[in-house]
Amino acid sequence: MRHPSLISLSHDHHHGLALALRCRKQALGQLKPMGAKGLKERAVEFGEFFTNNLVAHFRAEEEVLFPRMRALVPESEAIIEQLIRDHQQLRDAMPQLEGEVGLAKLVFDLGDLLERHIRKEERELFPLFEQHIGETAAEAVGAEIKTILGSSGFTAK
Ligand SMILES: [Fe+2]
Ligand SMILES: [Fe+2]
């Protein structure tokens, strides 16, 4: 059972995993429309999910969740460093979605990266939060996350 403070992040993760699967299937030719048209559709979909969900989602993690966990759960440090590198890699790749060259590989790799990233948060980071963060601190984190996600105006709840 996910801690209530993390549920809005997990909600985004749920949508992210579904998108990641569609991206990998598209790149492998298992989704219609096949070929360039379908790849372009997934590229647009990924770009929109990034703008509408992940921008605020990454901010909530980098400005609230990660610093609080670093301070209170020192063993989360290495995981968090990897997660921040993933965020940067995703941000850096967004302009490439506009192009047409190598789109199958890009769409596959982004789906793969997003899935591995989300699994790492859900399976490694969030359990550490649930084990080590006391209820008062957890509630404060939850409220700050909500403020950031709410202020984006787009993030589905
Ligand atoms: Fe993340
Ligand atoms: Fe996340």
Coordinates of N, CA, C and O and ligand atoms in Angstrom, one line a residue:
M1 N 0.9 -1.2 0.0 CA 0.0 0.0 0.0 C 0.9 1.2 0.0 O 1.7 1.4 0.9
R2 N 0.7 2.1 -1.0 CA 1.5 3.3 -1.2 C 1.1 4.3 -0.1 O 0.0 4.4 0.3
H3 N 2.1 5.0 0.5 CA 1.8 6.0 1.4 C 1.0 7.1 0.8 O 1.3 7.5 -0.4
P4 N 0.0 7.7 1.5 CA -0.9 8.7 0.8 C -0.1 9.9 0.3 O -0.5 10.5 -0.7
S5 N 1.0 10.3 0.9 CA 1.8 11.4 0.4 C 2.4 11.2 -1.0 O 2.8 12.1 -1.6
L6 N 2.5 9.9 -1.4 CA 3.2 9.6 -2.6 C 2.2 9.2 -3.7 O 2.6 8.9 -4.9
I7 N 0.9 9.2 -3.4 CA -0.1 8.7 -4.3 C -0.2 9.5 -5.6 O -0.3 9.0 -6.7
S8 N -0.1 10.9 -5.5 CA -0.1 11.7 -6.7 C 1.0 11.4 -7.7 O 0.9 11.4 -8.9
L9 N 2.2 11.1 -7.1 CA 3.4 10.7 -7.9 C 3.1 9.4 -8.5 O 3.4 9.1 -9.7
S10 N 2.6 8.4 -7.7 CA 2.3 7.1 -8.3 C 1.3 7.1 -9.4 O 1.3 6.3 -10.3
H11 N 0.4 8.0 -9.2 CA -0.7 8.2 -10.3 C 0.0 8.5 -11.6 O -0.3 7.9 -12.7
D12 N 0.9 9.5 -11.6 CA 1.7 9.8 -12.8 C 2.5 8.6 -13.3 O 2.6 8.4 -14.5
H13 N 3.0 7.9 -12.4 CA 3.8 6.7 -12.7 C 3.0 5.7 -13.5 O 3.5 5.1 -14.5
H14 N 1.8 5.5 -13.0 CA 0.9 4.6 -13.7 C 0.7 5.0 -15.2 O 0.8 4.1 -16.1
H15 N 0.4 6.2 -15.4 CA 0.3 6.7 -16.8 C 1.6 6.6 -17.6 O 1.6 6.3 -18.8
G16 N 2.7 6.9 -16.9 CA 4.0 6.8 -17.5 C 4.3 5.4 -18.0 O 4.9 5.2 -19.1
L17 N 4.0 4.4 -17.2 CA 4.3 3.0 -17.5 C 3.5 2.6 -18.7 O 4.0 1.9 -19.6
A18 N 2.2 3.0 -18.8 CA 1.4 2.7 -20.0 C 2.0 3.3 -21.2 O 2.0 2.7 -22.3
L19 N 2.4 4.6 -21.1 CA 3.0 5.3 -22.3 C 4.3 4.6 -22.7 O 4.6 4.4 -23.9
A20 N 5.1 4.2 -21.7 CA 6.4 3.5 -22.0 C 6.2 2.2 -22.7 O 6.9 1.9 -23.7
L21 N 5.1 1.5 -22.4 CA 4.8 0.2 -23.1 C 4.4 0.5 -24.5 O 4.8 -0.2 -25.4
R22 N 3.5 1.5 -24.7 CA 3.1 1.9 -26.0 C 4.3 2.3 -26.9 O 4.4 1.9 -28.1
C23 N 5.2 3.0 -26.3 CA 6.4 3.5 -27.1 C 7.3 2.3 -27.5 O 7.7 2.2 -28.7
R24 N 7.5 1.3 -26.6 CA 8.3 0.2 -27.0 C 7.6 -0.7 -28.1 O 8.2 -1.1 -29.0
K25 N 6.3 -0.9 -27.9 CA 5.5 -1.7 -28.9 C 5.5 -1.0 -30.2 O 5.7 -1.6 -31.3
Q26 N 5.4 0.3 -30.2 CA 5.4 1.1 -31.5 C 6.7 0.9 -32.2 O 6.7 0.7 -33.4
A27 N 7.8 1.0 -31.5 CA 9.1 1.0 -32.1 C 9.4 -0.5 -32.6 O 10.1 -0.6 -33.5
L28 N 8.7 -1.5 -32.0 CA 8.9 -2.8 -32.5 C 7.9 -3.2 -33.6 O 7.9 -4.4 -34.0
G29 N 7.1 -2.3 -34.0 CA 6.1 -2.5 -35.0 C 4.9 -3.4 -34.6 O 4.3 -4.1 -35.4
Q30 N 4.6 -3.3 -33.3 CA 3.5 -4.1 -32.8 C 2.2 -3.2 -32.5 O 1.3 -3.7 -31.9
L31 N 2.2 -2.0 -33.0 CA 1.1 -1.1 -32.8 C 0.8 -0.4 -34.1 O 1.7 0.0 -34.8
K32 N -0.5 -0.3 -34.4 CA -1.0 0.5 -35.6 C -1.2 1.9 -35.2 O -1.6 2.2 -34.1
P33 N -1.0 2.9 -36.1 CA -0.5 2.7 -37.4 C 1.0 2.4 -37.4 O 1.8 3.0 -36.6
M34 N 1.5 1.5 -38.2 CA 2.9 1.1 -38.3 C 3.7 2.2 -39.0 O 3.2 3.1 -39.5
G35 N 5.0 2.1 -38.9 CA 5.9 2.9 -39.6 C 6.0 4.4 -39.1 O 5.7 4.6 -37.9
A36 N 6.3 5.3 -40.0 CA 6.7 6.7 -39.5 C 5.5 7.4 -38.9 O 5.6 8.1 -37.9
K37 N 4.3 7.1 -39.4 CA 3.1 7.8 -38.8 C 2.9 7.4 -37.4 O 2.7 8.3 -36.5
G38 N 2.9 6.1 -37.0 CA 2.8 5.7 -35.7 C 3.9 6.2 -34.8 O 3.6 6.6 -33.6
L39 N 5.1 6.2 -35.3 CA 6.2 6.7 -34.5 C 6.1 8.1 -34.1 O 6.4 8.6 -33.0
K40 N 5.6 8.9 -35.1 CA 5.4 10.3 -34.9 C 4.3 10.5 -33.9 O 4.4 11.4 -33.0
E41 N 3.3 9.7 -33.9 CA 2.2 9.8 -32.9 C 2.7 9.6 -31.5 O 2.4 10.3 -30.6
R42 N 3.6 8.6 -31.4 CA 4.1 8.3 -30.0 C 5.1 9.4 -29.6 O 5.1 9.8 -28.4
A43 N 5.8 9.9 -30.6 CA 6.8 11.0 -30.2 C 6.0 12.2 -29.7 O 6.4 12.8 -28.7
V44 N 4.9 12.6 -30.4 CA 4.1 13.7 -29.9 C 3.5 13.4 -28.6 O 3.5 14.3 -27.7
E45 N 3.0 12.2 -28.4 CA 2.4 11.8 -27.1 C 3.4 11.9 -26.0 O 3.1 12.4 -24.9
F46 N 4.6 11.4 -26.2 CA 5.6 11.5 -25.2 C 5.9 12.9 -24.9 O 6.1 13.3 -23.7
G47 N 6.1 13.8 -25.9 CA 6.4 15.2 -25.7 C 5.3 15.9 -24.8 O 5.6 16.7 -24.0
E48 N 4.0 15.5 -25.1 CA 2.9 16.1 -24.4 C 2.9 15.6 -23.0 O 2.6 16.4 -22.0
F49 N 3.2 14.4 -22.7 CA 3.2 13.8 -21.4 C 4.3 14.5 -20.6 O 4.1 14.9 -19.4
F50 N 5.4 14.7 -21.3 CA 6.5 15.4 -20.6 C 6.1 16.8 -20.2 O 6.3 17.2 -19.0
T51 N 5.6 17.6 -21.1 CA 5.2 19.0 -20.8 C 4.1 19.0 -19.7 O 4.2 19.8 -18.8
N52 N 3.1 18.2 -19.9 CA 1.9 18.3 -19.0 C 2.0 17.6 -17.7 O 1.3 18.0 -16.8
N53 N 2.9 16.6 -17.6 CA 3.0 15.9 -16.4 C 4.4 15.9 -15.8 O 4.6 16.1 -14.6
L54 N 5.4 15.5 -16.6 CA 6.7 15.2 -16.1 C 7.4 16.5 -15.6 O 8.2 16.4 -14.7
V55 N 7.2 17.6 -16.2 CA 7.9 18.8 -15.8 C 7.6 19.1 -14.3 O 8.6 19.3 -13.5
A56 N 6.4 19.1 -14.0 CA 6.0 19.4 -12.6 C 6.4 18.2 -11.7 O 6.8 18.4 -10.6
H57 N 6.2 17.0 -12.2 CA 6.5 15.8 -11.5 C 8.0 15.7 -11.1 O 8.3 15.5 -9.9
F58 N 8.9 16.0 -12.0 CA 10.3 16.1 -11.7 C 10.6 17.2 -10.7 O 11.5 17.0 -9.9
R59 N 10.0 18.3 -10.9 CA 10.2 19.4 -9.9 C 9.8 19.0 -8.5 O 10.5 19.2 -7.5
A60 N 8.6 18.3 -8.4 CA 8.2 17.9 -7.0 C 9.2 16.9 -6.5 O 9.5 16.9 -5.3
E61 N 9.8 16.0 -7.3 CA 10.7 15.1 -6.8 C 12.1 15.8 -6.4 O 12.6 15.5 -5.4
E62 N 12.5 16.6 -7.3 CA 13.8 17.2 -7.1 C 13.9 18.3 -6.1 O 14.9 18.5 -5.4
E63 N 12.7 19.0 -5.9 CA 12.7 20.1 -4.9 C 12.2 19.7 -3.6 O 12.4 20.4 -2.6
V64 N 11.4 18.6 -3.5 CA 10.8 18.2 -2.3 C 11.2 16.8 -1.8 O 11.9 16.7 -0.8
L65 N 10.8 15.9 -2.6 CA 11.0 14.5 -2.2 C 12.5 14.1 -2.0 O 12.9 13.6 -1.0
F66 N 13.3 14.4 -3.0 CA 14.7 14.0 -3.0 C 15.5 14.7 -1.9 O 16.2 14.0 -1.1
P67 N 15.4 16.0 -1.7 CA 16.2 16.6 -0.7 C 15.8 16.1 0.7 O 16.6 15.9 1.6
R68 N 14.5 15.9 0.9 CA 14.0 15.4 2.2 C 14.5 14.0 2.5 O 14.9 13.7 3.6
M69 N 14.5 13.2 1.5 CA 15.0 11.8 1.7 C 16.5 11.8 1.9 O 17.0 11.0 2.7
R70 N 17.3 12.6 1.1 CA 18.7 12.7 1.3 C 19.0 13.1 2.8 O 20.0 12.5 3.4
A71 N 18.2 14.0 3.3 CA 18.5 14.5 4.7 C 18.1 13.4 5.7 O 18.8 13.3 6.8
L72 N 17.0 12.7 5.5 CA 16.5 11.8 6.5 C 16.9 10.3 6.3 O 16.8 9.5 7.2
V73 N 17.2 10.0 5.1 CA 17.5 8.6 4.7 C 18.8 8.5 3.9 O 18.8 8.4 2.7
P74 N 20.0 8.6 4.6 CA 21.3 8.7 3.9 C 21.5 7.5 2.9 O 22.1 7.8 1.8
E75 N 20.9 6.4 3.1 CA 21.2 5.2 2.2 C 20.4 5.4 0.9 O 20.6 4.6 0.0
S76 N 19.6 6.5 0.8 CA 18.9 6.7 -0.5 C 19.8 7.5 -1.5 O 19.4 7.7 -2.7
E77 N 20.9 8.0 -1.0 CA 21.8 8.9 -1.8 C 22.1 8.4 -3.2 O 21.9 9.1 -4.2
A78 N 22.6 7.1 -3.3 CA 23.0 6.6 -4.6 C 21.9 6.4 -5.6 O 22.0 6.7 -6.8
I79 N 20.7 6.0 -5.0 CA 19.5 5.8 -5.9 C 19.1 7.2 -6.4 O 18.8 7.4 -7.6
I80 N 19.1 8.2 -5.5 CA 18.7 9.6 -5.9 C 19.6 10.1 -7.0 O 19.1 10.7 -8.0
E81 N 20.9 9.9 -6.9 CA 21.8 10.4 -7.9 C 21.5 9.8 -9.3 O 21.5 10.5 -10.3
Q82 N 21.2 8.5 -9.3 CA 20.8 7.9 -10.6 C 19.5 8.5 -11.1 O 19.4 8.7 -12.3
L83 N 18.5 8.7 -10.2 CA 17.2 9.2 -10.6 C 17.3 10.6 -11.2 O 16.7 10.9 -12.2
I84 N 18.2 11.4 -10.6 CA 18.4 12.8 -11.2 C 19.1 12.7 -12.5 O 18.7 13.5 -13.4
R85 N 20.0 11.8 -12.7 CA 20.6 11.6 -14.0 C 19.6 11.2 -15.1 O 19.6 11.6 -16.2
D86 N 18.7 10.3 -14.7 CA 17.6 9.9 -15.6 C 16.7 11.1 -16.0 O 16.4 11.3 -17.1
H87 N 16.4 11.9 -15.0 CA 15.6 13.1 -15.3 C 16.3 14.0 -16.3 O 15.7 14.4 -17.3
Q88 N 17.6 14.2 -16.1 CA 18.3 15.0 -17.0 C 18.4 14.4 -18.4 O 18.2 15.1 -19.4
Q89 N 18.6 13.1 -18.5 CA 18.6 12.4 -19.8 C 17.3 12.5 -20.5 O 17.3 12.8 -21.7
L90 N 16.2 12.5 -19.8 CA 14.9 12.6 -20.4 C 14.7 14.1 -20.9 O 14.2 14.3 -22.0
R91 N 15.0 15.0 -20.1 CA 14.9 16.4 -20.5 C 15.8 16.7 -21.7 O 15.3 17.3 -22.7
D92 N 17.0 16.2 -21.7 CA 17.9 16.5 -22.8 C 17.4 15.9 -24.2 O 17.7 16.4 -25.2
A93 N 16.6 14.8 -24.0 CA 16.2 14.1 -25.3 C 14.9 14.7 -25.9 O 14.6 14.4 -27.0
M94 N 14.2 15.6 -25.1 CA 12.9 16.1 -25.6 C 13.0 16.8 -27.0 O 12.2 16.5 -27.9
P95 N 14.1 17.6 -27.2 CA 14.1 18.3 -28.5 C 14.3 17.3 -29.7 O 13.8 17.6 -30.8
Q96 N 14.9 16.1 -29.4 CA 15.1 15.2 -30.5 C 13.7 14.6 -31.0 O 13.7 14.0 -32.1
L97 N 12.7 14.7 -30.2 CA 11.4 14.1 -30.6 C 10.8 14.9 -31.7 O 9.9 14.4 -32.4
E98 N 11.3 16.1 -32.0 CA 10.8 16.9 -33.1 C 11.3 16.4 -34.4 O 10.8 16.6 -35.5
G99 N 12.4 15.6 -34.4 CA 13.1 15.2 -35.6 C 12.4 13.9 -36.2 O 11.6 13.4 -35.6
E100 N 12.9 13.5 -37.4 CA 12.3 12.3 -38.0 C 13.3 11.2 -38.1 O 13.0 10.1 -38.3
V101 N 14.6 11.6 -38.0 CA 15.7 10.6 -38.1 C 15.9 9.8 -36.9 O 16.0 10.4 -35.8
G102 N 15.9 8.5 -37.0 CA 16.2 7.6 -35.9 C 15.1 7.6 -34.9 O 15.3 7.3 -33.7
L103 N 13.9 7.9 -35.3 CA 12.8 8.0 -34.4 C 12.4 6.7 -33.7 O 12.0 6.7 -32.5
A104 N 12.5 5.6 -34.4 CA 12.2 4.3 -33.8 C 13.1 4.0 -32.6 O 12.6 3.6 -31.6
K105 N 14.4 4.2 -32.8 CA 15.3 4.0 -31.7 C 15.0 4.9 -30.6 O 15.1 4.5 -29.4
L106 N 14.8 6.2 -30.9 CA 14.6 7.2 -29.8 C 13.3 6.8 -29.0 O 13.3 6.9 -27.8
V107 N 12.2 6.5 -29.7 CA 11.0 6.2 -29.1 C 11.1 4.9 -28.2 O 10.6 4.9 -27.1
F108 N 11.9 3.9 -28.7 CA 12.1 2.7 -27.9 C 12.9 3.1 -26.7 O 12.6 2.7 -25.5
D109 N 14.0 3.8 -26.9 CA 14.9 4.1 -25.8 C 14.3 5.0 -24.7 O 14.5 4.8 -23.5
L110 N 13.4 5.9 -25.1 CA 12.7 6.8 -24.1 C 11.7 5.9 -23.3 O 11.6 6.1 -22.1
G111 N 11.0 5.0 -24.0 CA 10.1 4.2 -23.3 C 10.8 3.3 -22.3 O 10.4 3.1 -21.2
D112 N 11.9 2.8 -22.7 CA 12.8 1.9 -21.9 C 13.3 2.7 -20.7 O 13.2 2.2 -19.5
L113 N 13.8 3.9 -20.9 CA 14.3 4.7 -19.8 C 13.2 5.1 -18.8 O 13.4 5.0 -17.6
L114 N 12.1 5.5 -19.4 CA 11.0 6.0 -18.5 C 10.5 4.8 -17.6 O 10.3 5.0 -16.4
E115 N 10.4 3.6 -18.2 CA 10.0 2.5 -17.4 C 11.0 2.1 -16.3 O 10.6 1.9 -15.2
R116 N 12.3 2.1 -16.7 CA 13.3 1.7 -15.7 C 13.3 2.7 -14.6 O 13.5 2.4 -13.4
H117 N 13.2 4.0 -15.0 CA 13.2 5.1 -14.0 C 12.0 4.9 -13.0 O 12.2 5.0 -11.8
I118 N 10.8 4.7 -13.5 CA 9.6 4.6 -12.7 C 9.7 3.4 -11.8 O 9.4 3.5 -10.6
R119 N 10.2 2.3 -12.3 CA 10.3 1.1 -11.5 C 11.3 1.3 -10.3 O 11.1 0.8 -9.2
K120 N 12.4 2.1 -10.6 CA 13.4 2.3 -9.6 C 12.7 3.1 -8.4 O 13.0 2.9 -7.3
E121 N 12.0 4.1 -8.8 CA 11.3 4.9 -7.8 C 10.3 4.1 -7.0 O 10.2 4.1 -5.8
E122 N 9.5 3.4 -7.7 CA 8.4 2.6 -7.1 C 9.0 1.4 -6.2 O 8.4 1.1 -5.2
R123 N 10.0 0.8 -6.7 CA 10.5 -0.4 -6.0 C 11.6 -0.2 -5.1 O 11.8 -1.0 -4.1
E124 N 12.4 0.9 -5.3 CA 13.6 1.1 -4.4 C 13.4 2.4 -3.5 O 13.7 2.4 -2.3
L125 N 13.0 3.5 -4.2 CA 13.0 4.8 -3.4 C 11.7 4.9 -2.5 O 11.8 5.2 -1.3
F126 N 10.6 4.6 -3.0 CA 9.3 4.8 -2.3 C 9.3 3.9 -1.0 O 8.9 4.3 0.1
P127 N 9.7 2.6 -1.2 CA 9.8 1.8 0.1 C 10.7 2.3 1.2 O 10.3 2.2 2.3
L128 N 11.8 3.0 0.8 CA 12.7 3.6 1.8 C 11.9 4.7 2.5 O 12.1 4.9 3.7
F129 N 11.2 5.5 1.7 CA 10.4 6.6 2.2 C 9.4 6.0 3.3 O 9.3 6.5 4.4
E130 N 8.7 5.0 2.9 CA 7.7 4.4 3.7 C 8.3 3.8 5.0 O 7.6 3.8 6.1
Q131 N 9.5 3.3 4.9 CA 10.1 2.6 6.1 C 10.7 3.7 7.1 O 10.7 3.4 8.2
H132 N 11.2 4.8 6.5 CA 12.1 5.6 7.3 C 11.5 7.0 7.7 O 12.0 7.7 8.5
I133 N 10.5 7.5 6.9 CA 10.0 8.8 7.1 C 8.9 8.8 8.1 O 7.9 8.1 7.8
G134 N 9.0 9.5 9.2 CA 7.9 9.6 10.2 C 6.6 10.3 9.6 O 6.7 11.0 8.6
E135 N 5.5 10.0 10.3 CA 4.2 10.5 9.7 C 4.2 12.0 9.6 O 3.7 12.5 8.5
T136 N 4.7 12.8 10.5 CA 4.6 14.2 10.4 C 5.4 14.7 9.2 O 4.9 15.6 8.4
A137 N 6.6 14.2 9.1 CA 7.5 14.6 7.9 C 6.8 14.2 6.6 O 6.9 14.9 5.6
A138 N 6.3 13.0 6.6 CA 5.7 12.5 5.4 C 4.5 13.3 5.0 O 4.3 13.6 3.8
E139 N 3.7 13.8 5.9 CA 2.5 14.6 5.6 C 3.0 15.9 5.0 O 2.4 16.5 4.1
A140 N 4.1 16.5 5.6 CA 4.6 17.8 5.1 C 5.1 17.6 3.6 O 4.8 18.5 2.8
V141 N 5.8 16.5 3.4 CA 6.2 16.2 2.0 C 5.1 16.1 1.1 O 5.0 16.7 0.0
G142 N 4.0 15.4 1.5 CA 2.8 15.2 0.7 C 2.2 16.5 0.3 O 1.8 16.7 -0.8
A143 N 2.1 17.4 1.3 CA 1.4 18.7 1.1 C 2.3 19.6 0.1 O 1.7 20.2 -0.8
E144 N 3.6 19.5 0.2 CA 4.4 20.3 -0.7 C 4.4 19.7 -2.1 O 4.4 20.5 -3.1
I145 N 4.4 18.4 -2.2 CA 4.3 17.8 -3.6 C 3.0 18.2 -4.2 O 2.9 18.6 -5.4
K146 N 1.9 18.2 -3.5 CA 0.6 18.6 -4.0 C 0.6 20.0 -4.5 O 0.0 20.3 -5.5
T147 N 1.2 20.9 -3.8 CA 1.3 22.3 -4.2 C 1.9 22.4 -5.5 O 1.4 23.1 -6.4
I148 N 3.1 21.7 -5.7 CA 3.8 21.8 -7.0 C 3.0 21.2 -8.1 O 2.8 21.7 -9.2
L149 N 2.4 20.0 -7.9 CA 1.7 19.3 -9.0 C 0.4 20.1 -9.3 O 0.0 20.2 -10.5
G150 N -0.2 20.6 -8.3 CA -1.4 21.4 -8.5 C -1.2 22.7 -9.3 O -2.0 23.1 -10.1
S151 N 0.0 23.3 -9.1 CA 0.3 24.6 -9.7 C 0.6 24.4 -11.2 O 0.5 25.4 -11.9
S152 N 0.8 23.2 -11.7 CA 1.1 23.0 -13.1 C -0.2 23.2 -13.9 O -0.2 23.6 -15.1
G153 N -1.4 22.9 -13.3 CA -2.6 23.2 -13.9 C -3.0 22.0 -14.9 O -4.1 22.0 -15.4
F154 N -2.1 21.1 -15.1 CA -2.4 20.0 -16.1 C -2.4 18.7 -15.5 O -3.1 17.8 -15.9
T155 N -1.6 18.5 -14.5 CA -1.4 17.1 -13.9 C -2.7 16.5 -13.5 O -3.4 17.1 -12.7
A156 N -3.0 15.3 -14.0 CA -4.2 14.6 -13.6 C -4.0 14.1 -12.2 O -2.9 13.7 -11.8
K157 N -5.1 14.2 -11.4 CA -5.0 13.7 -10.0 C -5.6 12.3 -9.9 O -6.6 12.1 -10.5
Ligands
FE1 FE 11.6 10.7 -11.2
FE2 FE 8.6 9.8 -10.5

